[in-house]
PDB file of C-alpha atoms and ligand atoms in Angstrom:
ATOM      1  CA  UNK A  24     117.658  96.587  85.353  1.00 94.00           C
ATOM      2  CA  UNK A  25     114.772  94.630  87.857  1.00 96.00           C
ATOM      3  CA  UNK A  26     115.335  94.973  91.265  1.00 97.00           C
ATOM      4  CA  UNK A  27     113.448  93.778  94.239  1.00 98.00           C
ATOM      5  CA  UNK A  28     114.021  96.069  97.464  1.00 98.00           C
ATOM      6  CA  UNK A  29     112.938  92.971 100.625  1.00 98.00           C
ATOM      7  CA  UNK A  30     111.808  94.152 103.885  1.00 97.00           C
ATOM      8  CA  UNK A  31     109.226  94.334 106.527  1.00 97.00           C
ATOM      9  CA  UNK A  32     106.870  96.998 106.529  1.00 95.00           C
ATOM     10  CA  UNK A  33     108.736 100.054 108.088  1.00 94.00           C
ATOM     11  CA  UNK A  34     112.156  99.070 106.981  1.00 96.00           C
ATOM     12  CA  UNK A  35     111.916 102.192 103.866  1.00 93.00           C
ATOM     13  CA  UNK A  36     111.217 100.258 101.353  1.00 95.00           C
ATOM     14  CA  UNK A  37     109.102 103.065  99.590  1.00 92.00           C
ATOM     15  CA  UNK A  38     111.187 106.079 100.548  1.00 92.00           C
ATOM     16  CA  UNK A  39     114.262 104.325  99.364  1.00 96.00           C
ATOM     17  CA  UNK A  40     112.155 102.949  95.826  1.00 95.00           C
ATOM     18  CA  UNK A  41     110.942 106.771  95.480  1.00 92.00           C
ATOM     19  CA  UNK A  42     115.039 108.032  95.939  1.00 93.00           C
ATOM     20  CA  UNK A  43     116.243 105.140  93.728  1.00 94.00           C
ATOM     21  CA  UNK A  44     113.540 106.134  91.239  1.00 92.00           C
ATOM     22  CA  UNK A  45     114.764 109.738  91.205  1.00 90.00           C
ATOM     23  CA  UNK A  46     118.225 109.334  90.573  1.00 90.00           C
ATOM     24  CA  UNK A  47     118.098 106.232  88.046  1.00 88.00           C
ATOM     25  CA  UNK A  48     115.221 106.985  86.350  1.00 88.00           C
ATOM     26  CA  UNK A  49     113.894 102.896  87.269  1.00 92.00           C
ATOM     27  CA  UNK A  50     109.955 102.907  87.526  1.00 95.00           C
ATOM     28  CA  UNK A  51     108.939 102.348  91.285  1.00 96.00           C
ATOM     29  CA  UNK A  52     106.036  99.486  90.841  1.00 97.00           C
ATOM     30  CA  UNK A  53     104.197  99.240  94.752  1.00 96.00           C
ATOM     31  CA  UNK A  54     101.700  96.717  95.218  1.00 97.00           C
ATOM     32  CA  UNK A  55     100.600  98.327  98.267  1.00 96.00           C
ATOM     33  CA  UNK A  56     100.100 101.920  96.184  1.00 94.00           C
ATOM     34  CA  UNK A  57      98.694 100.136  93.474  1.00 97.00           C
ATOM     35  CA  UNK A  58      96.169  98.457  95.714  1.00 97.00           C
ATOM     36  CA  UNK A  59      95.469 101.652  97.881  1.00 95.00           C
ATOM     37  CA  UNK A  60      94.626 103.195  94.397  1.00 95.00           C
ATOM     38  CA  UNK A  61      92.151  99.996  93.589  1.00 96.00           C
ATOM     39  CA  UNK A  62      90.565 100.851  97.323  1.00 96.00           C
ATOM     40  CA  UNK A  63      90.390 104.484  96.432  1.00 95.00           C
ATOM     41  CA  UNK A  64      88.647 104.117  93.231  1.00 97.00           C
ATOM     42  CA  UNK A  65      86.233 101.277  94.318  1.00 97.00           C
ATOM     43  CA  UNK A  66      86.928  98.515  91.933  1.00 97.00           C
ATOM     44  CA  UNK A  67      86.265  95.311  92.489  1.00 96.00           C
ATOM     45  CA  UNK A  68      90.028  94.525  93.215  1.00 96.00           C
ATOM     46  CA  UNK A  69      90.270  97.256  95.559  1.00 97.00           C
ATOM     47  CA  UNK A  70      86.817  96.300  97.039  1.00 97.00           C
ATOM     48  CA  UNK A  71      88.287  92.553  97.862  1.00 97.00           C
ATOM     49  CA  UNK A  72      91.360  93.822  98.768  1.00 97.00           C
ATOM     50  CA  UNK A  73      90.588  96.169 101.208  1.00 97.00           C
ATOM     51  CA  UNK A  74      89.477  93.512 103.626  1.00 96.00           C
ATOM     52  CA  UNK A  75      92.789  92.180 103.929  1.00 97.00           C
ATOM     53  CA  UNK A  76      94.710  95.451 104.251  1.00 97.00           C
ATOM     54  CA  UNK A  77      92.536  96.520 106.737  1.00 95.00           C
ATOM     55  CA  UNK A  78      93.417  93.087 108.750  1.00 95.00           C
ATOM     56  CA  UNK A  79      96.728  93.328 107.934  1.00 96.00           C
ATOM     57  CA  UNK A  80      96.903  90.247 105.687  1.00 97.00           C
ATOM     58  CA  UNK A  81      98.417  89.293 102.650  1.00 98.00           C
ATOM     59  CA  UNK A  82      95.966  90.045  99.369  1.00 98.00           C
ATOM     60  CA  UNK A  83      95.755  87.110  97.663  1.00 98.00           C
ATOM     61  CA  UNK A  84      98.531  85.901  95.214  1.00 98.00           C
ATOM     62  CA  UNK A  85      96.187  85.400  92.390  1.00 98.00           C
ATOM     63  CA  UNK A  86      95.089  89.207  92.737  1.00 97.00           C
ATOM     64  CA  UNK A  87      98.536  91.052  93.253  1.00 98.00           C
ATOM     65  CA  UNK A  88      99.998  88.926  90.693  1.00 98.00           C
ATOM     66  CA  UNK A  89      97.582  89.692  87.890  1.00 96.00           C
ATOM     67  CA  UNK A  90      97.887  93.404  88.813  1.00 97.00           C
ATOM     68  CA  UNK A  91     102.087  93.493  88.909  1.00 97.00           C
ATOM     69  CA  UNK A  92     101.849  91.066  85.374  1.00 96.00           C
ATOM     70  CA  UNK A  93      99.841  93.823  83.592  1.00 95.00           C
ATOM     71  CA  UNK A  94     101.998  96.503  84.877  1.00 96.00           C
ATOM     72  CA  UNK A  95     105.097  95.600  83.310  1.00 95.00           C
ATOM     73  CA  UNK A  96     103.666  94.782  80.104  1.00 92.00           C
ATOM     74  CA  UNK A  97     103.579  98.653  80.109  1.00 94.00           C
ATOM     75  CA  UNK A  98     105.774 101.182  78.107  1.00 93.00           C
ATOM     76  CA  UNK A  99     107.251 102.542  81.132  1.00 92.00           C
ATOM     77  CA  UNK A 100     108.847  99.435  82.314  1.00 93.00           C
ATOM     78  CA  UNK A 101     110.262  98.438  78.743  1.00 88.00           C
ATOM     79  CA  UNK A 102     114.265  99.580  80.230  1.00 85.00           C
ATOM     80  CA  UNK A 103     113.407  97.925  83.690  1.00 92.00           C
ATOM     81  CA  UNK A 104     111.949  98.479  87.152  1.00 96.00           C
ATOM     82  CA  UNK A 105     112.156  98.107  90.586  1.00 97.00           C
ATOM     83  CA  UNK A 106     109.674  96.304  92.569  1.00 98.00           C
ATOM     84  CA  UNK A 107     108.566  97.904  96.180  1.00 97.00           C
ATOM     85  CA  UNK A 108     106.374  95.105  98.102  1.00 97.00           C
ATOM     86  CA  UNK A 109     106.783  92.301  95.247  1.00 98.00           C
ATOM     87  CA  UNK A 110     106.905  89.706  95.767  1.00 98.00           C
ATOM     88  CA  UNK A 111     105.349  88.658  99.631  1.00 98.00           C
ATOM     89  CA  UNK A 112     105.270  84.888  99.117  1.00 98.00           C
ATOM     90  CA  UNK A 113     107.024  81.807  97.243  1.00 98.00           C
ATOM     91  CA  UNK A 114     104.393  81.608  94.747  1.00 98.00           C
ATOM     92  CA  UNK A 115     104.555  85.084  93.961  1.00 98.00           C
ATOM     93  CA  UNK A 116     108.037  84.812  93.429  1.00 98.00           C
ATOM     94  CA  UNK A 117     107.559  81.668  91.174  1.00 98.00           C
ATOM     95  CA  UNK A 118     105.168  84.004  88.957  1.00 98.00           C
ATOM     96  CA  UNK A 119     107.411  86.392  88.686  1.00 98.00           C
ATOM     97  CA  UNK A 120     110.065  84.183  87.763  1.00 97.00           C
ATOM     98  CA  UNK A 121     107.946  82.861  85.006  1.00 97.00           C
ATOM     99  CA  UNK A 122     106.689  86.227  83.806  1.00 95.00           C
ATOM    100  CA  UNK A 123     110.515  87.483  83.450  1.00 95.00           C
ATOM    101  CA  UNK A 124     111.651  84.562  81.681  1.00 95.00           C
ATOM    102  CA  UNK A 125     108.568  84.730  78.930  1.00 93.00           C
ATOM    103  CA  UNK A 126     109.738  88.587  78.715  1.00 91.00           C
ATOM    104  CA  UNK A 127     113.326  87.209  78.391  1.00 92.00           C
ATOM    105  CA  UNK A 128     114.332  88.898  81.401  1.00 93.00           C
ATOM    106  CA  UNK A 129     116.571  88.971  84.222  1.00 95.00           C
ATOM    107  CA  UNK A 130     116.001  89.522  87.926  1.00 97.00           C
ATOM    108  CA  UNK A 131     119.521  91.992  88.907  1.00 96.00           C
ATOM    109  CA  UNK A 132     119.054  91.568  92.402  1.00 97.00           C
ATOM    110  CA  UNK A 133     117.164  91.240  95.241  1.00 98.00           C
ATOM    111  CA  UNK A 134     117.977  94.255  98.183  1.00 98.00           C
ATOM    112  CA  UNK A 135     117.013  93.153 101.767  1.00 98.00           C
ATOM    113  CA  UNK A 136     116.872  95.940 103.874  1.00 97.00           C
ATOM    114  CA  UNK A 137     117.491  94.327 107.648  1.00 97.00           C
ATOM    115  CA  UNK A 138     115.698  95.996 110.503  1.00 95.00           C
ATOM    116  CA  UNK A 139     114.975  95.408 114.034  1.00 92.00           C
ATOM    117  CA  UNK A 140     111.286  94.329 114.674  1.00 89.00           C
ATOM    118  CA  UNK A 141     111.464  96.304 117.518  1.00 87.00           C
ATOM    119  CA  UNK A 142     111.851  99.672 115.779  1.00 90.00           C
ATOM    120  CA  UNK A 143     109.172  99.070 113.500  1.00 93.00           C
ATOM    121  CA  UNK A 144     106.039  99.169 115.319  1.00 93.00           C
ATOM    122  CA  UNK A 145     107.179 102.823 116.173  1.00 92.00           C
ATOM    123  CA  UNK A 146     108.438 103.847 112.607  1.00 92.00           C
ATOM    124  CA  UNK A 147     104.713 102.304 111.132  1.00 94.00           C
ATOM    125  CA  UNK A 148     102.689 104.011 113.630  1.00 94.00           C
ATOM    126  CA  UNK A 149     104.494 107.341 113.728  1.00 95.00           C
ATOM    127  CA  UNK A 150     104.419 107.960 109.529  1.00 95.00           C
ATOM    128  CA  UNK A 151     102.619 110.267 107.719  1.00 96.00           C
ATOM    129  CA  UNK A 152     103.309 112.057 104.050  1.00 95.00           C
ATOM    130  CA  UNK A 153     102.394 115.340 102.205  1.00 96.00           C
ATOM    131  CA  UNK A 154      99.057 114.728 100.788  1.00 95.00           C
ATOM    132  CA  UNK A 155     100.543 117.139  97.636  1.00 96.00           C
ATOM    133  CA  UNK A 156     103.882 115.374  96.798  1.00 92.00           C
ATOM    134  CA  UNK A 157     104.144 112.275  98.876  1.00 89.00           C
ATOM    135  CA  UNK A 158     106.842 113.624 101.127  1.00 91.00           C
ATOM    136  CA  UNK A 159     107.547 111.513 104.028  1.00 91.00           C
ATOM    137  CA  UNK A 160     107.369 112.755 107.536  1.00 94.00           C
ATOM    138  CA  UNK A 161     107.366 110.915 111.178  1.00 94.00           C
ATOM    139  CA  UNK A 162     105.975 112.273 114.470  1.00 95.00           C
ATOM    140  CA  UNK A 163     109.167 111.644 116.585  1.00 92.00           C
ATOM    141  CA  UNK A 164     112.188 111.868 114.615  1.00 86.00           C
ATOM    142  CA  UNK A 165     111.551 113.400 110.518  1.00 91.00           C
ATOM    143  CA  UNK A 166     109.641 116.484 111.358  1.00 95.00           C
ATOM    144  CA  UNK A 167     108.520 119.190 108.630  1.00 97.00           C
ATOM    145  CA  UNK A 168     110.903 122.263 109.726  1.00 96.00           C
ATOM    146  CA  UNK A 169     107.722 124.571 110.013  1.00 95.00           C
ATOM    147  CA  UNK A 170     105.175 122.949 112.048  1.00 94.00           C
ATOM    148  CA  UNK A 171     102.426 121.267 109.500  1.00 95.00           C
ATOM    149  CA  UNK A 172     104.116 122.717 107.251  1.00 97.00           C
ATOM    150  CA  UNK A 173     105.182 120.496 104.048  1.00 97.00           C
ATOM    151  CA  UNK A 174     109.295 120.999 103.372  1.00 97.00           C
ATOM    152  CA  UNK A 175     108.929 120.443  99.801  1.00 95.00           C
ATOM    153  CA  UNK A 176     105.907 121.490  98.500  1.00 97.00           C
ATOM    154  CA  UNK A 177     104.700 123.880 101.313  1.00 97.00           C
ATOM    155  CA  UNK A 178     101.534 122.025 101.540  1.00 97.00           C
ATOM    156  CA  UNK A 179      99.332 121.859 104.913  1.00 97.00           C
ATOM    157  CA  UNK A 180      97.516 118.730 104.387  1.00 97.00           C
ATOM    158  CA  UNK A 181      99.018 115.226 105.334  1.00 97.00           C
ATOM    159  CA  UNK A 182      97.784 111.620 105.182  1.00 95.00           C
ATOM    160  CA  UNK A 183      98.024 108.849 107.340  1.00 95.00           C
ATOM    161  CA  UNK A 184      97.704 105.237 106.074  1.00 93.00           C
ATOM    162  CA  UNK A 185      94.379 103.051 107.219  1.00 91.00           C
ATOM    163  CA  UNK A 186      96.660 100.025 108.169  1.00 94.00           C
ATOM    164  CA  UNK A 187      99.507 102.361 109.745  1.00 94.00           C
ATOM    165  CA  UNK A 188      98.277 101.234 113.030  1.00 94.00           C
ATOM    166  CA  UNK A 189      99.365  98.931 115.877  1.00 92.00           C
ATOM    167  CA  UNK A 190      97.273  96.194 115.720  1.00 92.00           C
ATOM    168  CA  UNK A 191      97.326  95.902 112.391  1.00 94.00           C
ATOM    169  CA  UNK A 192     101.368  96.465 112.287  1.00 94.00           C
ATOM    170  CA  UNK A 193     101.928  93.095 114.181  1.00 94.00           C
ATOM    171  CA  UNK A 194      99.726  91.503 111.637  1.00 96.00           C
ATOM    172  CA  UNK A 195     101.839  92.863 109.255  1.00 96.00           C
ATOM    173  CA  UNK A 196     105.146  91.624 110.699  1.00 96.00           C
ATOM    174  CA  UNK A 197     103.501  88.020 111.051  1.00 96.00           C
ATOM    175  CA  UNK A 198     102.917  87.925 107.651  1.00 97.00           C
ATOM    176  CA  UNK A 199     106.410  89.076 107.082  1.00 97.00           C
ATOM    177  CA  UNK A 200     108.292  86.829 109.041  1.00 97.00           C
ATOM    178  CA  UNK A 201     105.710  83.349 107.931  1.00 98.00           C
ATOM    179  CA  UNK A 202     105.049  84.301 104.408  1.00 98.00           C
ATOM    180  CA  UNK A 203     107.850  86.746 103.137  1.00 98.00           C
ATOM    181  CA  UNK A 204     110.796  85.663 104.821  1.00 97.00           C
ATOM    182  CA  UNK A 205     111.165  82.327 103.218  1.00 98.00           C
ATOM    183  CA  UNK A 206     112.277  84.191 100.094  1.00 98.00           C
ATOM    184  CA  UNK A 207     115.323  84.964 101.725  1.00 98.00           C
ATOM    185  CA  UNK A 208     116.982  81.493 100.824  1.00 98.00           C
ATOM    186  CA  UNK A 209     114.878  81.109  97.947  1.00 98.00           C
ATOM    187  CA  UNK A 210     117.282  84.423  96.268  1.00 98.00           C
ATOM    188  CA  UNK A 211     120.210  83.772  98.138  1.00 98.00           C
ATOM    189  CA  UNK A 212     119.806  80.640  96.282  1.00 98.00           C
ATOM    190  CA  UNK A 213     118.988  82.105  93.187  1.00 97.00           C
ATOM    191  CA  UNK A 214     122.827  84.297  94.123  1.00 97.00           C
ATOM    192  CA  UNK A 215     121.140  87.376  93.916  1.00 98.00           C
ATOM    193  CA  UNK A 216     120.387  88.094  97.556  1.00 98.00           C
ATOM    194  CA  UNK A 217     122.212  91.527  98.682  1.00 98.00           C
ATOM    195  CA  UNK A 218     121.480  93.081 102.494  1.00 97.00           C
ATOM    196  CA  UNK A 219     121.940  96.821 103.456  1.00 98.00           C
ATOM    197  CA  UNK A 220     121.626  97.826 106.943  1.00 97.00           C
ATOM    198  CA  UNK A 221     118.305  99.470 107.130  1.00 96.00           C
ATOM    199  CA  UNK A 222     118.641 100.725 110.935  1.00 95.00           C
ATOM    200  CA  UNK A 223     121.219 103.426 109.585  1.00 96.00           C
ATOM    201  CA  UNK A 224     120.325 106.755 108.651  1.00 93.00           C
ATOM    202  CA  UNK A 225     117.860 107.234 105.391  1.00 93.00           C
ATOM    203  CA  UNK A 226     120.948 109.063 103.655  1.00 95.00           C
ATOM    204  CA  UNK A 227     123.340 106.325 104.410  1.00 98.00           C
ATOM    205  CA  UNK A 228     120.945 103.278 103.596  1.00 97.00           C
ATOM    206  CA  UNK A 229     120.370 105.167 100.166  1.00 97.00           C
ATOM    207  CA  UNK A 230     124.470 105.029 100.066  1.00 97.00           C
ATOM    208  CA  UNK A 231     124.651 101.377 100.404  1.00 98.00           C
ATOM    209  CA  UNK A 232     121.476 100.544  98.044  1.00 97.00           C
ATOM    210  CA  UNK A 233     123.867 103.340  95.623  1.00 96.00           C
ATOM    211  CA  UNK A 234     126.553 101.182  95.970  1.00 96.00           C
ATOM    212  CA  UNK A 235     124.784  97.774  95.034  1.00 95.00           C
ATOM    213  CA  UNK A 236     123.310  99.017  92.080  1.00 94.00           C
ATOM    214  CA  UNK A 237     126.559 100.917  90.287  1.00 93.00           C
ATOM    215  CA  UNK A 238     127.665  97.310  89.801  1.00 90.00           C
ATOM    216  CA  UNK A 239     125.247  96.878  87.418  1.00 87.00           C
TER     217      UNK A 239
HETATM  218  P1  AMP B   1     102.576  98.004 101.609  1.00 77.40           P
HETATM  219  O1  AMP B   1     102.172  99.353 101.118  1.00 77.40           O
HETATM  220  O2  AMP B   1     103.605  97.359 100.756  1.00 77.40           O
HETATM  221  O3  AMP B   1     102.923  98.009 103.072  1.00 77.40           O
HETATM  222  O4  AMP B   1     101.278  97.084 101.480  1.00 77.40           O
HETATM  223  C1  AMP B   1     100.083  97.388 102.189  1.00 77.40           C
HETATM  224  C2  AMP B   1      99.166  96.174 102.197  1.00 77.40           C
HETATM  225  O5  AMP B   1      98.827  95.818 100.841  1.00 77.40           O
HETATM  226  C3  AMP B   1      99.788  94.896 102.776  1.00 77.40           C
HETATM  227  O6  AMP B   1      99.674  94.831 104.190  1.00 77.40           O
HETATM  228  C4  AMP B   1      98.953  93.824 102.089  1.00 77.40           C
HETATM  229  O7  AMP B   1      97.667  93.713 102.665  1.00 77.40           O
HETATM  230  C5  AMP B   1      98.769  94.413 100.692  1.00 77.40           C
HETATM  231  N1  AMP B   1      99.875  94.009  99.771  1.00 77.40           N
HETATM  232  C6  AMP B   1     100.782  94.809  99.160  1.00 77.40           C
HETATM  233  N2  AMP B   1     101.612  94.098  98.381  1.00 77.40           N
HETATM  234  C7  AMP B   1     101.213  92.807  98.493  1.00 77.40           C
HETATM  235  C8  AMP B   1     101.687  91.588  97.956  1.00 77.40           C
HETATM  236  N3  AMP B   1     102.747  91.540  97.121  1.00 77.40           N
HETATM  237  N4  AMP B   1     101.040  90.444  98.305  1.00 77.40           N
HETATM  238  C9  AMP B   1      99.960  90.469  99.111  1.00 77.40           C
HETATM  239  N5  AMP B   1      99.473  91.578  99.675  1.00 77.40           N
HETATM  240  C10 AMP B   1     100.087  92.751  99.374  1.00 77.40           C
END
């Protein structure tokens, strides 16, 4: 199964990848972790691309394509995979086209999760997770139950991302809504555009994304 969860930053893409992941077993593939991890260790990749995440720009296709076309050549994606943050643009979503069909593969579908621009700013800028197990917390309304204190893990250490700001939020959204959005009719096109409201509760959007995906 290959399925593409759509959304602007905020909207859960990567706690509902890291649920879906849990339950099905489907490899979560994130561009945005991938390239975190390529700022991280100082490559040359993660060197380029740190300039743009820091603006809140798009990495280049050329560089996020190579990195997502060597991931799934991987083991771990042999039975599938679901793509968190792939693609952001038409000609991303050209290369993957052509990379599934040399793989003779099929995209499943493609999950928009709709938001409300308004709500984002404040879900971005108000996120932090366990720096132990990647649990994710917000200031105002997902709380650890025992203050700084990690729910899962019991860990007292929690990171914020560089780019989780305001400034560089709006960025973010303008990039969503000039470079990302056109793929809306170019996979409603394809007929494998589904939509799940993503202003519900985290439980209930994880019910609807449930619901898509038994059909397959
Ligand atoms: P994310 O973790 O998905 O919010 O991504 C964080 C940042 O990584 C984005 O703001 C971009 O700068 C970069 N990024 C992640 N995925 C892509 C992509 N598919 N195309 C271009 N840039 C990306």
């Amino acid at each position: 199964m290959i399925i593409i969860l759509l959304g602007p930053p905020g909207a859960g893409k990567g706690t509902q990848a890291q649920r879906i992941q849990k339950k099905s077993g489907l490899i979560q593939l994130s561009t945005g972790d991938m390239l975190r991890a390529a700022v991280h260790a100082k490559t040359k990749v993660g060197m380029i691309a740190k300039e743009y995440m820091d603006a809140g720009k798009l990495v280049t296709d050329e560089i996020v394509v190579g990195i997502i076309s060597e991931r799934i050549m991987e083991e771990d994606c042999r039975k599938g995979f679901l793509l968190d943050g792939f693609p952001r643009t038409v000609k991303q979503a050209t290369a993957l086209d052509v990379m599934l069909s040399e793989k003779s593969l099929t995209l499943d579908a493609v999950i928009e999760m709709r938001v409300n621009d308004d709500a984002l700013v404040d879900r971005v800028t108000g996120r932090y997770t366990c720096s132990e197990c990647n649990e994710g917390y917000h200031d105002s309304n997902l709380k650890p139950k025992g203050d700084g204190i990690c729910d899962v893990c019991g860990n007292t250490n929690f990171n914020r991302r560089a780019d989780d700001n305001r400034e560089t939020v709006v960025s973010r959204l303008e990039a969503y809504h000039s470079l990302t959005a056109p793929l809306l009719p170019y996979y409603e096109k394809a007929g494998v555009l589904k939509g799940v409201d993503g202003m519900a509760s985290i439980d209930d959007v994880t019910f609807q994304i449930n619901a898509i995906l038994d059909n397959f």
